[in-house]
């Protein structure tokens, strides 16, 4: 034992308070041999006066003192020097006094004659407790300091996590971090993914400055590069030494004296580094590394968030541009000028569509399956004032009746077993736009009643809801059945029929508009041959005749399927009748006569073009003059008939 605290090395000061001089001196000599600083007092006033001048760690107090009871002195000591450990000594021990002394805070109780070994043991225990108390106080202080610093880091983290710009993030750090780390500036160096450049952001009292540095040089010659490569922090308490790093020599020349650099990484991938720089020497120490590493990790997360946010913005902008392009393409696709219409019947349909396109009235489309009812519905929406709003399509015959109601109208949470959330109905989703009800004749009577409310009042009510929601939706309905007959047969409500039948448009089947067959077939041929390596150019004359003779029970949809299939089956440049795989049905004499004549006319024009070009040795200008057409028209014929 050397009379010192184990942790701090501080000498232990002992005060012996006893009215017997012999006892005082004996204890003093023994304890000084143990290495303690010992002073003595023969009466209580002297003892208190000494304790007021200098801190006493341990007091050996005789319980019987002249002028004041030792227990009363103990009370004074505990009040005026609460950190002093008091060991009571008496030759007249009583249980009452012992209990009272211990209750007042005495460390222990010894009786005379004293056992010196016991005295030494008691004092050693006090010293050990003093060491433990000091360590406890130190840890408590350290904990409070860490808590305070973590609070600052937490506040800073909140600020930088919501900062989606590196410069703003740096400003938040510079403003908030001063309570945790001392610095004159902060530098973030971000590594480009290809490692060709380093983007450096420096913030100080004047603001944020950015520049680009060559990545290879930084990684090779700079302390920042070493930290990025090694993914280890680098503390430089003094920049005054002969540093091997170029950037540290530059910082010294700029007036900085100490520096710490921390790696920035995310999921094991190096992102760069952050440096704190000070104009004072010795500002950064090893014992700060724990907190600094935490700051580095938080900053890495914030920078990654900023990068992802920037990517998200770029993706959003790209999607917005793509959305505009797609809307334009959709609008162009359903533009009147781009639709394949040759027959008088379809031209009349387009005239009817044009008259109602800007209206909000319900439109009722009638026609066989595959005639193009949905195409007309698209045209009504995408060429009208609602084209920027939703276009929602529902095939009433494709969804089971028990699911259709919840799909159309939505439901509230708890509306039925399994309804664990609120679901928006399709009518709500179409708000502001157009709702296309295909195969509307398949609606049950119960759903017809609910649809009537939408048509009459413009309101929908979710399943389980107590209030309705007003919507602005244009209704387009379609059927391939005779809805009037269904009304007469009491299979469809009459009031719904008249609400839907505001503006009826009947789309004739393909067999009633044979003028459209060849233009549509050519349209589908051009559409699908782009997607295949097949060298098919056109239909042969015989194939065209076969197309015209066929009755097309599946209408335009069947025609598209036949053309797509024939492209794959054709062996050469021409699609032949056998490639179509059609079985001629009942012929329309008028339509066949009209289109036989047209095919013959096409064949005659092909031959005339070929002969004119041959007679003029391929000179297109002379051939056009002979034919009496403009040269551009000749080019069209050559492309159409695959004449080279």
Coordinates of C-alpha atoms in Angstrom, one line a residue:
X1 CA 0.0 0.0 0.0
X2 CA 1.5 3.4 -1.0
X3 CA -1.2 5.7 0.4
X4 CA -2.5 6.7 -3.0
X5 CA -5.6 6.2 -5.1
X6 CA -5.1 3.4 -7.5
X7 CA -6.7 5.1 -10.6
X8 CA -5.5 8.7 -10.2
X9 CA -2.4 8.2 -8.0
X10 CA -3.6 11.0 -5.7
X11 CA -2.2 10.8 -2.0
X12 CA -4.8 9.9 0.6
X13 CA -5.1 12.5 3.4
X14 CA -6.1 11.2 6.8
X15 CA -7.1 13.3 9.9
X16 CA -6.8 11.7 13.3
X17 CA -9.2 13.4 15.8
X18 CA -8.5 12.2 19.4
X19 CA -8.1 14.0 22.8
X20 CA -5.3 11.5 23.8
X21 CA -1.9 12.7 22.4
X22 CA -0.4 9.3 22.6
X23 CA -3.1 7.7 20.6
X24 CA -2.9 10.5 18.0
X25 CA 0.8 10.3 17.5
X26 CA 0.8 6.5 17.4
X27 CA -1.8 6.4 14.6
X28 CA 0.0 9.2 12.8
X29 CA 3.3 7.3 12.7
X30 CA 1.8 4.0 11.7
X31 CA -0.3 5.5 8.8
X32 CA 2.5 7.7 7.5
X33 CA 4.6 4.5 7.2
X34 CA 1.8 3.2 5.0
X35 CA 2.2 6.3 2.7
X36 CA -0.7 8.4 3.8
X37 CA -0.6 12.1 4.4
X38 CA -1.6 12.3 8.1
X39 CA -2.6 15.3 10.3
X40 CA -4.0 15.3 13.8
X41 CA -6.4 17.3 16.0
X42 CA -7.0 17.1 19.7
X43 CA -10.4 18.8 19.9
X44 CA -13.3 19.2 17.5
X45 CA -12.9 22.9 16.7
X46 CA -9.3 22.3 15.4
X47 CA -10.5 19.3 13.4
X48 CA -13.3 21.3 11.6
X49 CA -11.0 24.2 10.9
X50 CA -8.4 21.9 9.3
X51 CA -11.1 20.2 7.2
X52 CA -12.2 23.6 6.0
X53 CA -8.7 24.4 4.7
X54 CA -8.0 21.2 2.8
X55 CA -9.9 18.2 1.7
X56 CA -9.6 15.2 4.0
X57 CA -10.3 11.7 2.5
X58 CA -10.6 9.8 5.8
X59 CA -11.2 10.9 9.4
X60 CA -10.5 8.7 12.4
X61 CA -12.8 10.2 15.1
X62 CA -12.8 9.5 18.8
X63 CA -16.4 9.4 20.0
X64 CA -15.5 11.2 23.3
X65 CA -14.2 14.7 22.8
X66 CA -14.1 17.6 25.2
X67 CA -16.8 20.2 24.6
X68 CA -18.7 18.1 22.0
X69 CA -19.8 14.5 21.7
X70 CA -18.1 12.7 18.8
X71 CA -21.4 11.8 17.3
X72 CA -22.2 15.5 17.1
X73 CA -18.9 16.1 15.5
X74 CA -19.8 13.4 13.0
X75 CA -22.9 15.3 12.2
X76 CA -20.9 18.5 11.5
X77 CA -18.4 16.6 9.3
X78 CA -21.2 14.9 7.3
X79 CA -22.8 18.3 6.8
X80 CA -19.6 20.4 6.0
X81 CA -17.5 17.7 4.2
X82 CA -19.8 15.0 2.9
X83 CA -17.1 13.3 0.8
X84 CA -15.0 12.5 3.9
X85 CA -15.2 8.9 5.1
X86 CA -15.4 8.8 9.0
X87 CA -14.3 5.8 11.1
X88 CA -15.5 6.1 14.7
X89 CA -13.1 5.1 17.6
X90 CA -14.0 4.7 21.3
X91 CA -13.2 2.8 24.4
X92 CA -16.7 3.0 25.6
X93 CA -18.8 1.4 22.9
X94 CA -22.5 1.2 23.4
X95 CA -24.9 -0.3 21.0
X96 CA -27.0 2.9 20.9
X97 CA -24.0 5.1 20.0
X98 CA -22.8 2.6 17.4
X99 CA -26.2 2.4 15.7
X100 CA -26.6 6.2 15.8
X101 CA -23.1 6.8 14.3
X102 CA -23.6 4.3 11.5
X103 CA -27.1 5.9 10.8
X104 CA -25.4 9.3 10.5
X105 CA -23.1 8.0 7.9
X106 CA -20.0 6.7 9.7
X107 CA -18.1 4.2 7.5
X108 CA -17.3 1.8 10.3
X109 CA -16.8 1.6 14.1
X110 CA -13.6 0.6 15.9
X111 CA -13.1 0.1 19.7
X112 CA -10.0 0.7 21.9
X113 CA -7.6 -0.7 22.4
X114 CA -7.1 -0.5 18.7
X115 CA -6.0 -3.5 16.6
X116 CA -3.5 -1.8 14.2
X117 CA -4.0 -4.5 11.5
X118 CA -7.7 -3.9 11.7
X119 CA -7.2 -0.1 11.4
X120 CA -5.1 -0.7 8.3
X121 CA -7.7 -3.0 6.8
X122 CA -10.5 -0.5 7.4
X123 CA -8.5 2.3 5.8
X124 CA -7.6 0.2 2.8
X125 CA -11.3 -0.6 2.3
X126 CA -12.1 3.1 2.4
X127 CA -9.4 3.8 -0.2
X128 CA -10.9 1.0 -2.4
X129 CA -14.3 2.5 -2.0
X130 CA -12.9 5.9 -2.8
X131 CA -11.4 4.5 -6.0
X132 CA -14.7 2.9 -6.9
X133 CA -16.6 6.1 -6.2
X134 CA -14.1 8.1 -8.3
X135 CA -14.5 5.6 -11.2
X136 CA -18.2 5.7 -10.8
X137 CA -18.2 9.5 -11.0
X138 CA -15.8 9.4 -13.9
X139 CA -18.0 7.0 -15.8
X140 CA -21.1 9.0 -14.9
X141 CA -19.5 12.1 -16.2
X142 CA -18.3 10.3 -19.4
X143 CA -21.8 8.9 -19.9
X144 CA -23.4 12.4 -19.6
X145 CA -20.8 13.7 -22.0
X146 CA -21.5 10.9 -24.5
X147 CA -25.2 11.4 -24.0
X148 CA -24.8 15.1 -24.7
X149 CA -22.7 14.4 -27.8
X150 CA -25.0 11.7 -29.0
X151 CA -27.9 14.2 -28.7
X152 CA -26.0 16.6 -30.9
X153 CA -25.2 13.9 -33.4
X154 CA -28.9 12.8 -33.3
X155 CA -30.0 16.4 -34.0
X156 CA -27.5 16.6 -36.7
X157 CA -28.6 13.3 -38.2
X158 CA -32.2 14.5 -38.4
X159 CA -31.0 17.5 -40.3
X160 CA -28.7 15.8 -42.7
X161 CA -31.1 12.8 -43.4
X162 CA -33.7 15.2 -44.8
X163 CA -31.1 17.2 -46.7
X164 CA -31.2 15.8 -50.3
X165 CA -28.4 18.1 -51.5
X166 CA -24.7 17.6 -50.5
X167 CA -24.2 21.3 -50.1
X168 CA -27.2 21.7 -47.8
X169 CA -26.1 18.6 -45.9
X170 CA -22.7 20.2 -45.3
X171 CA -24.2 23.4 -44.1
X172 CA -26.3 21.5 -41.5
X173 CA -23.1 19.6 -40.4
X174 CA -21.1 22.8 -40.1
X175 CA -23.9 24.4 -38.0
X176 CA -24.6 21.5 -35.7
X177 CA -21.3 19.7 -35.1
X178 CA -19.4 22.4 -33.3
X179 CA -20.6 21.1 -29.9
X180 CA -19.1 17.7 -30.5
X181 CA -15.9 18.3 -32.6
X182 CA -13.9 21.4 -33.0
X183 CA -13.1 22.5 -36.6
X184 CA -12.6 25.4 -38.9
X185 CA -13.8 23.6 -41.9
X186 CA -15.3 20.3 -43.1
X187 CA -14.5 18.7 -46.4
X188 CA -16.4 15.9 -48.1
X189 CA -14.6 14.1 -50.9
X190 CA -16.9 11.8 -53.0
X191 CA -15.5 9.1 -55.3
X192 CA -16.9 8.9 -58.7
X193 CA -18.1 5.3 -59.5
X194 CA -15.4 4.9 -62.2
X195 CA -12.8 6.3 -59.8
X196 CA -11.7 8.8 -62.5
X197 CA -12.7 11.9 -60.5
X198 CA -13.2 13.1 -56.9
X199 CA -15.8 15.7 -56.2
X200 CA -14.7 17.8 -53.2
X201 CA -17.1 20.0 -51.2
X202 CA -15.5 22.3 -48.6
X203 CA -17.6 24.3 -46.1
X204 CA -16.3 27.1 -43.8
X205 CA -17.6 30.4 -42.5
X206 CA -17.8 31.7 -46.0
X207 CA -20.1 28.9 -47.3
X208 CA -19.7 25.8 -49.5
X209 CA -17.2 25.5 -52.4
X210 CA -17.0 22.6 -54.8
X211 CA -14.4 21.4 -57.2
X212 CA -13.3 18.3 -59.1
X213 CA -10.0 16.6 -58.6
X214 CA -8.3 13.8 -60.7
X215 CA -9.3 10.5 -58.9
X216 CA -6.1 8.7 -59.6
X217 CA -3.8 11.4 -58.2
X218 CA -6.0 11.8 -55.1
X219 CA -6.1 8.0 -54.4
X220 CA -2.3 7.8 -54.9
X221 CA -0.8 11.0 -53.3
X222 CA -3.4 12.4 -50.8
X223 CA -4.2 11.4 -47.3
X224 CA -7.9 11.4 -48.3
X225 CA -7.0 8.8 -51.0
X226 CA -5.3 6.7 -48.4
X227 CA -8.4 6.7 -46.2
X228 CA -10.6 5.8 -49.1
X229 CA -8.4 3.0 -50.2
X230 CA -7.7 1.6 -46.7
X231 CA -11.2 2.3 -45.3
X232 CA -9.5 3.4 -42.0
X233 CA -9.6 6.8 -40.2
X234 CA -6.5 8.9 -40.1
X235 CA -5.8 11.3 -37.2
X236 CA -3.0 13.9 -37.7
X237 CA -2.7 15.8 -34.4
X238 CA 0.0 18.1 -36.0
X239 CA 0.5 18.9 -39.6
X240 CA 3.9 20.6 -38.8
X241 CA 5.8 17.4 -39.4
X242 CA 7.1 16.3 -42.8
X243 CA 4.0 14.6 -44.2
X244 CA 4.2 12.2 -47.1
X245 CA 0.8 13.3 -48.3
X246 CA 0.5 16.2 -50.7
X247 CA -2.9 17.4 -49.5
X248 CA -1.6 17.6 -45.8
X249 CA 1.3 19.8 -47.0
X250 CA -1.2 22.0 -48.8
X251 CA -3.4 22.3 -45.7
X252 CA -0.4 23.3 -43.6
X253 CA 0.4 26.0 -46.1
X254 CA -3.2 27.2 -45.9
X255 CA -2.8 27.7 -42.1
X256 CA -4.3 24.5 -40.8
X257 CA -2.5 22.6 -38.0
X258 CA -4.4 19.4 -37.3
X259 CA -6.8 17.1 -39.1
X260 CA -8.9 13.9 -38.9
X261 CA -10.2 12.0 -42.0
X262 CA -12.9 9.4 -41.8
X263 CA -13.9 6.9 -44.5
X264 CA -17.4 7.0 -46.0
X265 CA -18.8 3.7 -47.1
X266 CA -22.2 2.0 -47.7
X267 CA -22.6 -1.8 -47.7
X268 CA -18.9 -2.3 -48.0
X269 CA -18.5 0.0 -51.0
X270 CA -16.2 3.1 -50.6
X271 CA -18.1 6.3 -51.2
X272 CA -15.4 8.8 -50.2
X273 CA -14.2 10.5 -47.0
X274 CA -15.0 13.4 -44.7
X275 CA -12.3 15.5 -43.1
X276 CA -12.5 17.9 -40.1
X277 CA -9.7 20.5 -40.1
X278 CA -8.5 22.9 -37.4
X279 CA -6.1 25.8 -37.3
X280 CA -5.1 24.6 -33.8
X281 CA -2.6 21.8 -33.1
X282 CA -3.7 18.7 -31.1
X283 CA -7.4 19.2 -31.8
X284 CA -8.0 15.5 -32.6
X285 CA -7.3 12.5 -30.4
X286 CA -7.6 8.7 -30.5
X287 CA -10.3 8.8 -27.8
X288 CA -12.6 10.7 -30.1
X289 CA -12.6 8.0 -32.8
X290 CA -15.7 6.2 -31.5
X291 CA -17.8 9.3 -31.8
X292 CA -16.2 10.3 -35.1
X293 CA -16.8 6.8 -36.6
X294 CA -20.5 7.2 -35.7
X295 CA -20.6 10.5 -37.4
X296 CA -19.0 9.0 -40.5
X297 CA -21.6 6.2 -40.6
X298 CA -24.5 8.6 -40.2
X299 CA -23.0 10.8 -42.9
X300 CA -22.6 7.8 -45.2
X301 CA -26.3 7.0 -44.8
X302 CA -27.3 10.6 -45.5
X303 CA -25.1 10.8 -48.6
X304 CA -26.6 7.6 -49.9
X305 CA -30.1 8.9 -49.3
X306 CA -29.1 12.1 -51.2
X307 CA -27.8 10.0 -54.1
X308 CA -30.9 7.8 -54.2
X309 CA -33.1 10.9 -54.0
X310 CA -31.3 12.4 -56.9
X311 CA -31.7 9.2 -58.9
X312 CA -35.4 9.1 -57.9
X313 CA -35.8 12.7 -59.2
X314 CA -34.0 11.8 -62.4
X315 CA -36.2 8.7 -62.8
X316 CA -39.3 10.7 -62.0
X317 CA -38.4 13.3 -64.7
X318 CA -37.6 10.6 -67.2
X319 CA -41.0 8.9 -66.4
X320 CA -42.8 12.2 -66.8
X321 CA -41.2 12.7 -70.2
X322 CA -41.9 9.0 -71.1
X323 CA -45.5 9.5 -69.9
X324 CA -46.0 12.5 -72.1
X325 CA -44.5 10.5 -75.0
X326 CA -46.7 7.6 -74.3
X327 CA -49.8 9.8 -74.0
X328 CA -48.9 11.4 -77.3
X329 CA -48.4 8.0 -78.9
X330 CA -51.7 6.8 -77.5
X331 CA -53.4 9.9 -78.6
X332 CA -51.9 9.5 -82.1
X333 CA -52.9 5.9 -82.2
X334 CA -56.5 6.8 -81.6
X335 CA -56.5 9.8 -83.8
X336 CA -59.1 9.8 -86.6
X337 CA -56.5 10.4 -89.2
X338 CA -54.5 7.2 -88.2
X339 CA -57.5 4.9 -88.1
X340 CA -58.0 2.5 -91.0
X341 CA -61.4 3.6 -92.5
X342 CA -62.3 3.1 -96.1
X343 CA -66.0 2.0 -96.2
X344 CA -68.9 4.5 -96.2
X345 CA -70.3 2.8 -93.1
X346 CA -67.1 3.4 -91.0
X347 CA -66.8 6.9 -92.3
X348 CA -70.3 7.5 -91.0
X349 CA -69.3 6.0 -87.7
X350 CA -66.3 8.4 -87.4
X351 CA -68.6 11.3 -88.2
X352 CA -70.9 10.2 -85.3
X353 CA -68.0 9.9 -83.0
X354 CA -66.7 13.3 -83.9
X355 CA -70.1 14.9 -83.0
X356 CA -70.2 13.4 -79.5
X357 CA -66.4 13.4 -78.7
X358 CA -66.5 16.6 -76.6
X359 CA -69.8 15.8 -74.8
X360 CA -70.2 14.2 -71.4
X361 CA -73.2 12.2 -72.4
X362 CA -73.2 8.4 -72.2
X363 CA -72.4 6.6 -75.4
X364 CA -73.7 3.2 -76.2
X365 CA -71.7 1.0 -78.6
X366 CA -73.5 -1.9 -80.3
X367 CA -71.8 -4.5 -82.5
X368 CA -70.7 -8.1 -82.8
X369 CA -67.5 -9.3 -81.0
X370 CA -64.3 -8.1 -82.6
X371 CA -65.8 -5.2 -84.6
X372 CA -63.8 -2.6 -82.8
X373 CA -66.1 -1.3 -80.0
X374 CA -63.2 -0.8 -77.6
X375 CA -61.2 1.0 -80.3
X376 CA -64.1 3.5 -80.7
X377 CA -64.2 3.9 -76.9
X378 CA -60.5 4.7 -76.8
X379 CA -61.0 7.2 -79.6
X380 CA -63.8 8.9 -77.7
X381 CA -61.6 9.2 -74.6
X382 CA -58.1 10.0 -76.0
X383 CA -59.4 12.5 -78.6
X384 CA -61.7 14.2 -76.2
X385 CA -61.2 16.7 -73.3
X386 CA -60.7 13.9 -70.8
X387 CA -57.6 12.5 -72.5
X388 CA -55.3 13.4 -69.6
X389 CA -57.6 11.7 -67.1
X390 CA -58.0 7.9 -66.4
X391 CA -59.5 5.5 -68.9
X392 CA -60.8 2.5 -67.0
X393 CA -62.1 -0.6 -68.8
X394 CA -64.2 -3.4 -67.2
X395 CA -65.5 -6.4 -69.0
X396 CA -68.6 -7.3 -67.0
X397 CA -68.7 -10.8 -68.3
X398 CA -65.1 -11.6 -67.3
X399 CA -65.4 -11.0 -63.6
X400 CA -67.5 -13.3 -61.3
X401 CA -70.6 -11.7 -60.1
X402 CA -69.7 -12.0 -56.4
X403 CA -66.5 -10.0 -57.0
X404 CA -67.7 -7.5 -59.6
X405 CA -69.6 -5.4 -57.1
X406 CA -66.6 -4.8 -54.9
X407 CA -64.4 -4.2 -57.9
X408 CA -66.8 -1.6 -59.3
X409 CA -67.7 0.2 -56.1
X410 CA -64.9 -0.6 -53.6
X411 CA -65.4 -1.3 -49.9
X412 CA -64.7 -0.1 -46.4
X413 CA -62.6 -1.9 -43.9
X414 CA -64.7 -4.5 -42.1
X415 CA -67.5 -4.4 -44.8
X416 CA -67.3 -8.2 -45.0
X417 CA -65.2 -11.1 -43.9
X418 CA -61.7 -10.6 -45.3
X419 CA -62.1 -6.8 -45.9
X420 CA -59.0 -5.9 -43.8
X421 CA -58.5 -2.6 -45.6
X422 CA -60.2 0.2 -47.5
X423 CA -60.3 -0.5 -51.3
X424 CA -61.0 2.2 -53.9
X425 CA -63.5 1.0 -56.5
X426 CA -63.0 1.3 -60.3
X427 CA -65.6 4.0 -60.6
X428 CA -63.6 6.1 -58.2
X429 CA -60.4 5.3 -60.0
X430 CA -62.0 6.7 -63.2
X431 CA -63.0 10.0 -61.6
X432 CA -62.5 12.8 -64.0
X433 CA -62.1 10.4 -66.9
X434 CA -64.0 7.7 -68.8
X435 CA -65.4 4.4 -67.6
X436 CA -65.9 1.8 -70.4
X437 CA -68.4 -1.0 -69.4
X438 CA -67.9 -3.8 -72.0
X439 CA -70.5 -6.5 -72.2
X440 CA -72.8 -4.4 -70.0
X441 CA -75.6 -6.9 -70.7
X442 CA -73.9 -9.3 -68.3
X443 CA -74.6 -7.2 -65.2
X444 CA -77.0 -8.7 -62.7
X445 CA -80.2 -7.0 -61.7
X446 CA -78.8 -5.9 -58.4
X447 CA -75.7 -4.3 -60.0
X448 CA -78.0 -2.7 -62.6
X449 CA -79.7 -0.8 -59.7
X450 CA -76.4 0.4 -58.3
X451 CA -75.3 1.5 -61.8
X452 CA -78.5 3.5 -62.2
X453 CA -77.5 5.6 -59.2
X454 CA -74.2 6.3 -60.8
X455 CA -75.9 7.3 -64.1
X456 CA -78.7 9.4 -62.4
X457 CA -76.8 11.1 -59.6
X458 CA -73.1 10.7 -60.4
X459 CA -72.6 9.0 -57.0
X460 CA -71.1 5.8 -55.8
X461 CA -71.2 4.2 -52.3
X462 CA -68.5 1.7 -51.2
X463 CA -69.7 -1.6 -49.7
X464 CA -70.0 -0.9 -45.9
X465 CA -70.0 2.9 -46.3
X466 CA -72.7 5.2 -44.9
X467 CA -72.1 8.1 -47.3
X468 CA -71.8 8.4 -51.0
X469 CA -69.1 10.0 -53.1
X470 CA -69.9 12.4 -56.0
X471 CA -67.9 11.5 -59.1
X472 CA -67.4 13.1 -62.6
X473 CA -67.2 10.1 -64.9
X474 CA -68.2 9.7 -68.5
X475 CA -69.8 6.3 -69.2
X476 CA -69.3 4.4 -72.4
X477 CA -71.2 1.0 -72.5
X478 CA -70.9 -1.7 -75.1
X479 CA -72.7 -5.0 -75.9
X480 CA -72.7 -7.6 -78.6
X481 CA -76.3 -8.5 -77.9
X482 CA -79.6 -7.0 -78.8
X483 CA -80.2 -5.0 -75.6
X484 CA -83.8 -3.9 -76.6
X485 CA -84.8 -7.6 -76.9
X486 CA -83.3 -8.2 -73.4
X487 CA -85.4 -5.3 -72.1
X488 CA -88.5 -6.8 -73.7
X489 CA -87.6 -10.2 -72.1
X490 CA -87.3 -8.5 -68.7
X491 CA -83.6 -9.5 -68.5
X492 CA -82.3 -6.0 -68.5
X493 CA -83.8 -3.0 -66.7
X494 CA -85.6 -0.5 -69.0
X495 CA -84.5 2.5 -67.0
X496 CA -80.9 1.5 -67.2
X497 CA -81.3 0.9 -71.0
X498 CA -82.5 4.5 -71.6
X499 CA -79.8 6.0 -69.4
X500 CA -77.1 4.1 -71.4
X501 CA -78.8 4.5 -74.8
X502 CA -78.4 8.3 -74.9
X503 CA -76.1 8.3 -78.0
X504 CA -76.1 4.9 -79.7
X505 CA -73.5 3.9 -82.3
X506 CA -73.9 0.7 -84.2
X507 CA -70.6 -0.7 -85.5
X508 CA -71.3 -2.9 -88.5
X509 CA -69.6 -6.3 -88.8
X510 CA -66.7 -6.7 -91.3
X511 CA -68.8 -8.6 -93.8
X512 CA -71.0 -5.5 -94.2
X513 CA -68.0 -3.2 -94.9
X514 CA -65.8 -5.2 -97.2
X515 CA -64.0 -2.1 -98.4
X516 CA -62.2 -2.1 -95.1
X517 CA -60.9 -5.7 -95.3
X518 CA -57.8 -5.1 -97.5
X519 CA -56.7 -1.8 -95.9
X520 CA -57.0 -3.5 -92.5
X521 CA -55.1 -6.6 -93.7
X522 CA -52.3 -4.3 -95.1
X523 CA -52.2 -2.4 -91.8
X524 CA -51.9 -5.6 -89.7
X525 CA -49.3 -7.0 -92.2
X526 CA -47.1 -3.8 -91.7
X527 CA -47.6 -4.1 -87.9
X528 CA -46.5 -7.7 -87.5
X529 CA -43.8 -8.1 -90.2
X530 CA -41.7 -5.6 -88.3
X531 CA -41.5 -8.0 -85.4
X532 CA -40.4 -11.1 -87.4
X533 CA -37.4 -11.9 -89.5
X534 CA -39.7 -13.1 -92.3
X535 CA -39.2 -11.4 -95.7
X536 CA -42.9 -11.3 -96.5
X537 CA -43.8 -8.2 -98.5
X538 CA -47.5 -8.4 -99.4
X539 CA -50.5 -10.5 -100.2
X540 CA -50.8 -12.2 -103.5
X541 CA -53.8 -11.4 -105.7
X542 CA -55.3 -14.7 -104.9
X543 CA -54.8 -14.1 -101.2
X544 CA -56.5 -10.8 -101.5
X545 CA -59.4 -12.4 -103.2
X546 CA -59.6 -15.0 -100.4
X547 CA -59.6 -12.3 -97.8
X548 CA -62.6 -10.7 -99.6
X549 CA -64.5 -13.9 -100.0
X550 CA -64.4 -14.9 -96.4
X551 CA -67.3 -14.0 -94.2
X552 CA -65.2 -13.0 -91.1
X553 CA -67.5 -14.2 -88.2
X554 CA -64.8 -13.0 -85.8
X555 CA -64.6 -9.6 -87.5
X556 CA -61.5 -7.4 -87.2
X557 CA -60.1 -9.4 -84.3
X558 CA -60.1 -12.6 -86.5
X559 CA -58.6 -10.7 -89.4
X560 CA -55.7 -9.5 -87.3
X561 CA -55.1 -13.1 -86.0
X562 CA -55.2 -14.5 -89.5
X563 CA -52.7 -12.0 -90.9
X564 CA -50.3 -12.4 -88.0
X565 CA -50.4 -16.2 -88.4
X566 CA -49.9 -16.1 -92.2
X567 CA -46.7 -14.1 -91.9
X568 CA -45.1 -17.0 -90.1
X569 CA -46.5 -19.6 -92.5
X570 CA -45.6 -17.9 -95.8
X571 CA -42.5 -19.3 -97.6
X572 CA -41.6 -16.5 -99.9
X573 CA -42.3 -12.8 -100.3
X574 CA -46.0 -13.3 -100.9
X575 CA -48.8 -14.5 -98.6
X576 CA -50.8 -17.1 -100.5
X577 CA -54.4 -18.3 -99.8
X578 CA -53.1 -21.5 -98.2
X579 CA -51.1 -19.4 -95.7
X580 CA -54.4 -17.7 -94.6
X581 CA -56.1 -21.0 -93.8
X582 CA -59.6 -19.6 -94.5
X583 CA -62.6 -21.6 -95.3
X584 CA -64.9 -19.5 -97.6
X585 CA -68.3 -18.9 -96.1
X586 CA -71.4 -17.6 -97.7
X587 CA -70.4 -14.8 -100.2
X588 CA -71.9 -11.4 -100.5
X589 CA -72.5 -11.0 -104.3
X590 CA -72.4 -7.2 -104.2
X591 CA -69.4 -7.0 -102.0
X592 CA -67.5 -9.7 -104.0
X593 CA -68.3 -8.0 -107.3
X594 CA -67.1 -4.6 -106.0
X595 CA -63.9 -6.1 -104.7
X596 CA -63.2 -8.4 -107.6
X597 CA -63.2 -5.3 -109.7
X598 CA -60.9 -3.5 -107.3
X599 CA -58.4 -6.4 -107.3
X600 CA -58.4 -6.5 -111.1
X601 CA -57.8 -2.8 -111.1
X602 CA -54.9 -3.2 -108.7
X603 CA -53.4 -6.0 -110.9
X604 CA -53.7 -3.7 -114.0
X605 CA -52.0 -0.9 -112.3
X606 CA -49.1 -3.1 -111.2
X607 CA -48.6 -4.3 -114.8
X608 CA -48.7 -0.8 -116.2
X609 CA -46.1 0.4 -113.7
X610 CA -43.8 -2.5 -114.4
X611 CA -44.2 -2.0 -118.2
X612 CA -43.5 1.8 -118.0
X613 CA -40.4 1.3 -116.0
X614 CA -39.2 -1.5 -118.4
X615 CA -39.8 0.6 -121.5
X616 CA -37.7 3.5 -120.1
X617 CA -34.9 1.3 -118.7
X618 CA -35.8 2.1 -115.1
X619 CA -35.9 5.9 -115.6
X620 CA -38.6 6.8 -113.1
X621 CA -39.2 10.4 -114.2
X622 CA -40.0 9.2 -117.8
X623 CA -42.1 6.3 -116.6
X624 CA -44.1 8.7 -114.4
X625 CA -44.7 11.0 -117.3
X626 CA -45.9 8.1 -119.4
X627 CA -48.3 7.0 -116.7
X628 CA -49.5 10.6 -116.2
X629 CA -48.7 10.7 -112.5
X630 CA -46.3 12.6 -110.3
X631 CA -43.0 10.9 -109.6
X632 CA -43.8 10.6 -105.8
X633 CA -46.9 8.7 -106.7
X634 CA -44.9 6.3 -108.8
X635 CA -42.6 5.7 -105.8
X636 CA -45.7 4.8 -103.7
X637 CA -46.8 2.3 -106.4
X638 CA -43.4 0.8 -106.6
X639 CA -43.3 0.3 -102.8
X640 CA -46.8 -1.0 -102.7
X641 CA -46.2 -3.6 -105.5
X642 CA -42.6 -4.3 -104.4
X643 CA -41.2 -3.2 -107.8
X644 CA -37.5 -2.6 -107.8

